[in-house]
Amino acid sequence: MLTYNNQFEFELKKLIDEEKSRILEIISFGSSVEDFASYKQLVGRIAALQWVVEACDEVNATLAKR
């Protein structure tokens, strides 16, 4: 049985994956990518979302050690 926190984390990661996929689709099809600055901004958003996922994993690892 999942606790509320586990369910929250699962749903958050699912939303993050969906957003990363949406951004990758924008990059792949070239829509809304007018110049290199727009491309860099989108790639930066993906990197930031990936950092959130990694931070969640790090927090879980820290809590598991307690």
PDB file of C-alpha atoms in Angstrom:
ATOM      1  CA  MET A   1       0.000   0.000   0.000  1.00  0.00           C
ATOM      2  CA  LEU A   2       1.351   3.376  -1.005  1.00  0.00           C
ATOM      3  CA  THR A   3       1.400   6.191   1.484  1.00  0.00           C
ATOM      4  CA  TYR A   4       0.210   9.642   0.531  1.00  0.00           C
ATOM      5  CA  ASN A   5       3.823  10.791   0.132  1.00  0.00           C
ATOM      6  CA  ASN A   6       4.641   7.879  -2.178  1.00  0.00           C
ATOM      7  CA  GLN A   7       1.555   8.567  -4.261  1.00  0.00           C
ATOM      8  CA  PHE A   8       2.465  12.249  -4.440  1.00  0.00           C
ATOM      9  CA  GLU A   9       5.996  11.446  -5.582  1.00  0.00           C
ATOM     10  CA  PHE A  10       4.738   8.971  -8.179  1.00  0.00           C
ATOM     11  CA  GLU A  11       2.252  11.469  -9.631  1.00  0.00           C
ATOM     12  CA  LEU A  12       4.817  14.280  -9.588  1.00  0.00           C
ATOM     13  CA  LYS A  13       7.352  12.188 -11.492  1.00  0.00           C
ATOM     14  CA  LYS A  14       4.659  11.185 -13.979  1.00  0.00           C
ATOM     15  CA  LEU A  15       3.779  14.834 -14.602  1.00  0.00           C
ATOM     16  CA  ILE A  16       7.447  15.722 -14.978  1.00  0.00           C
ATOM     17  CA  ASP A  17       7.933  12.947 -17.546  1.00  0.00           C
ATOM     18  CA  GLU A  18       4.903  14.168 -19.487  1.00  0.00           C
ATOM     19  CA  GLU A  19       6.229  17.736 -19.498  1.00  0.00           C
ATOM     20  CA  LYS A  20       9.681  16.581 -20.618  1.00  0.00           C
ATOM     21  CA  SER A  21       8.046  14.612 -23.445  1.00  0.00           C
ATOM     22  CA  ARG A  22       6.000  17.653 -24.454  1.00  0.00           C
ATOM     23  CA  ILE A  23       9.104  19.842 -24.578  1.00  0.00           C
ATOM     24  CA  LEU A  24      11.020  17.202 -26.538  1.00  0.00           C
ATOM     25  CA  GLU A  25       8.155  17.094 -29.028  1.00  0.00           C
ATOM     26  CA  ILE A  26       8.351  20.862 -29.455  1.00  0.00           C
ATOM     27  CA  ILE A  27      12.091  20.612 -30.071  1.00  0.00           C
ATOM     28  CA  SER A  28      11.699  17.665 -32.458  1.00  0.00           C
ATOM     29  CA  PHE A  29       9.069  19.290 -34.642  1.00  0.00           C
ATOM     30  CA  GLY A  30      10.654  22.726 -34.475  1.00  0.00           C
ATOM     31  CA  SER A  31       7.471  24.495 -33.445  1.00  0.00           C
ATOM     32  CA  SER A  32       8.149  27.464 -31.151  1.00  0.00           C
ATOM     33  CA  VAL A  33      11.881  27.110 -31.741  1.00  0.00           C
ATOM     34  CA  GLU A  34      12.604  30.322 -33.588  1.00  0.00           C
ATOM     35  CA  ASP A  35      16.287  30.671 -32.747  1.00  0.00           C
ATOM     36  CA  PHE A  36      19.112  29.182 -30.726  1.00  0.00           C
ATOM     37  CA  ALA A  37      18.062  31.104 -27.605  1.00  0.00           C
ATOM     38  CA  SER A  38      14.620  29.438 -27.692  1.00  0.00           C
ATOM     39  CA  TYR A  39      16.281  26.046 -28.130  1.00  0.00           C
ATOM     40  CA  LYS A  40      18.601  26.680 -25.179  1.00  0.00           C
ATOM     41  CA  GLN A  41      15.657  27.763 -23.029  1.00  0.00           C
ATOM     42  CA  LEU A  42      13.741  24.558 -23.797  1.00  0.00           C
ATOM     43  CA  VAL A  43      16.783  22.377 -23.155  1.00  0.00           C
ATOM     44  CA  GLY A  44      17.310  24.240 -19.876  1.00  0.00           C
ATOM     45  CA  ARG A  45      13.739  23.479 -18.841  1.00  0.00           C
ATOM     46  CA  ILE A  46      14.322  19.778 -19.514  1.00  0.00           C
ATOM     47  CA  ALA A  47      17.520  19.899 -17.451  1.00  0.00           C
ATOM     48  CA  ALA A  48      15.693  21.610 -14.586  1.00  0.00           C
ATOM     49  CA  LEU A  49      12.926  19.008 -14.625  1.00  0.00           C
ATOM     50  CA  GLN A  50      15.520  16.231 -14.625  1.00  0.00           C
ATOM     51  CA  TRP A  51      17.183  17.869 -11.624  1.00  0.00           C
ATOM     52  CA  VAL A  52      13.871  17.750  -9.726  1.00  0.00           C
ATOM     53  CA  VAL A  53      13.576  14.013 -10.388  1.00  0.00           C
ATOM     54  CA  GLU A  54      17.165  13.449  -9.260  1.00  0.00           C
ATOM     55  CA  ALA A  55      16.565  15.552  -6.137  1.00  0.00           C
ATOM     56  CA  CYS A  56      13.525  13.418  -5.265  1.00  0.00           C
ATOM     57  CA  ASP A  57      15.633  10.283  -5.614  1.00  0.00           C
ATOM     58  CA  GLU A  58      18.375  11.790  -3.458  1.00  0.00           C
ATOM     59  CA  VAL A  59      15.879  12.714  -0.746  1.00  0.00           C
ATOM     60  CA  ASN A  60      14.520   9.153  -0.780  1.00  0.00           C
ATOM     61  CA  ALA A  61      18.023   7.767  -0.440  1.00  0.00           C
ATOM     62  CA  THR A  62      18.750  10.103   2.476  1.00  0.00           C
ATOM     63  CA  LEU A  63      15.529   9.176   4.228  1.00  0.00           C
ATOM     64  CA  ALA A  64      16.178   5.466   3.707  1.00  0.00           C
ATOM     65  CA  LYS A  65      19.486   5.808   5.579  1.00  0.00           C
ATOM     66  CA  ARG A  66      17.744   7.122   8.705  1.00  0.00           C
TER      67      ARG A  66
END
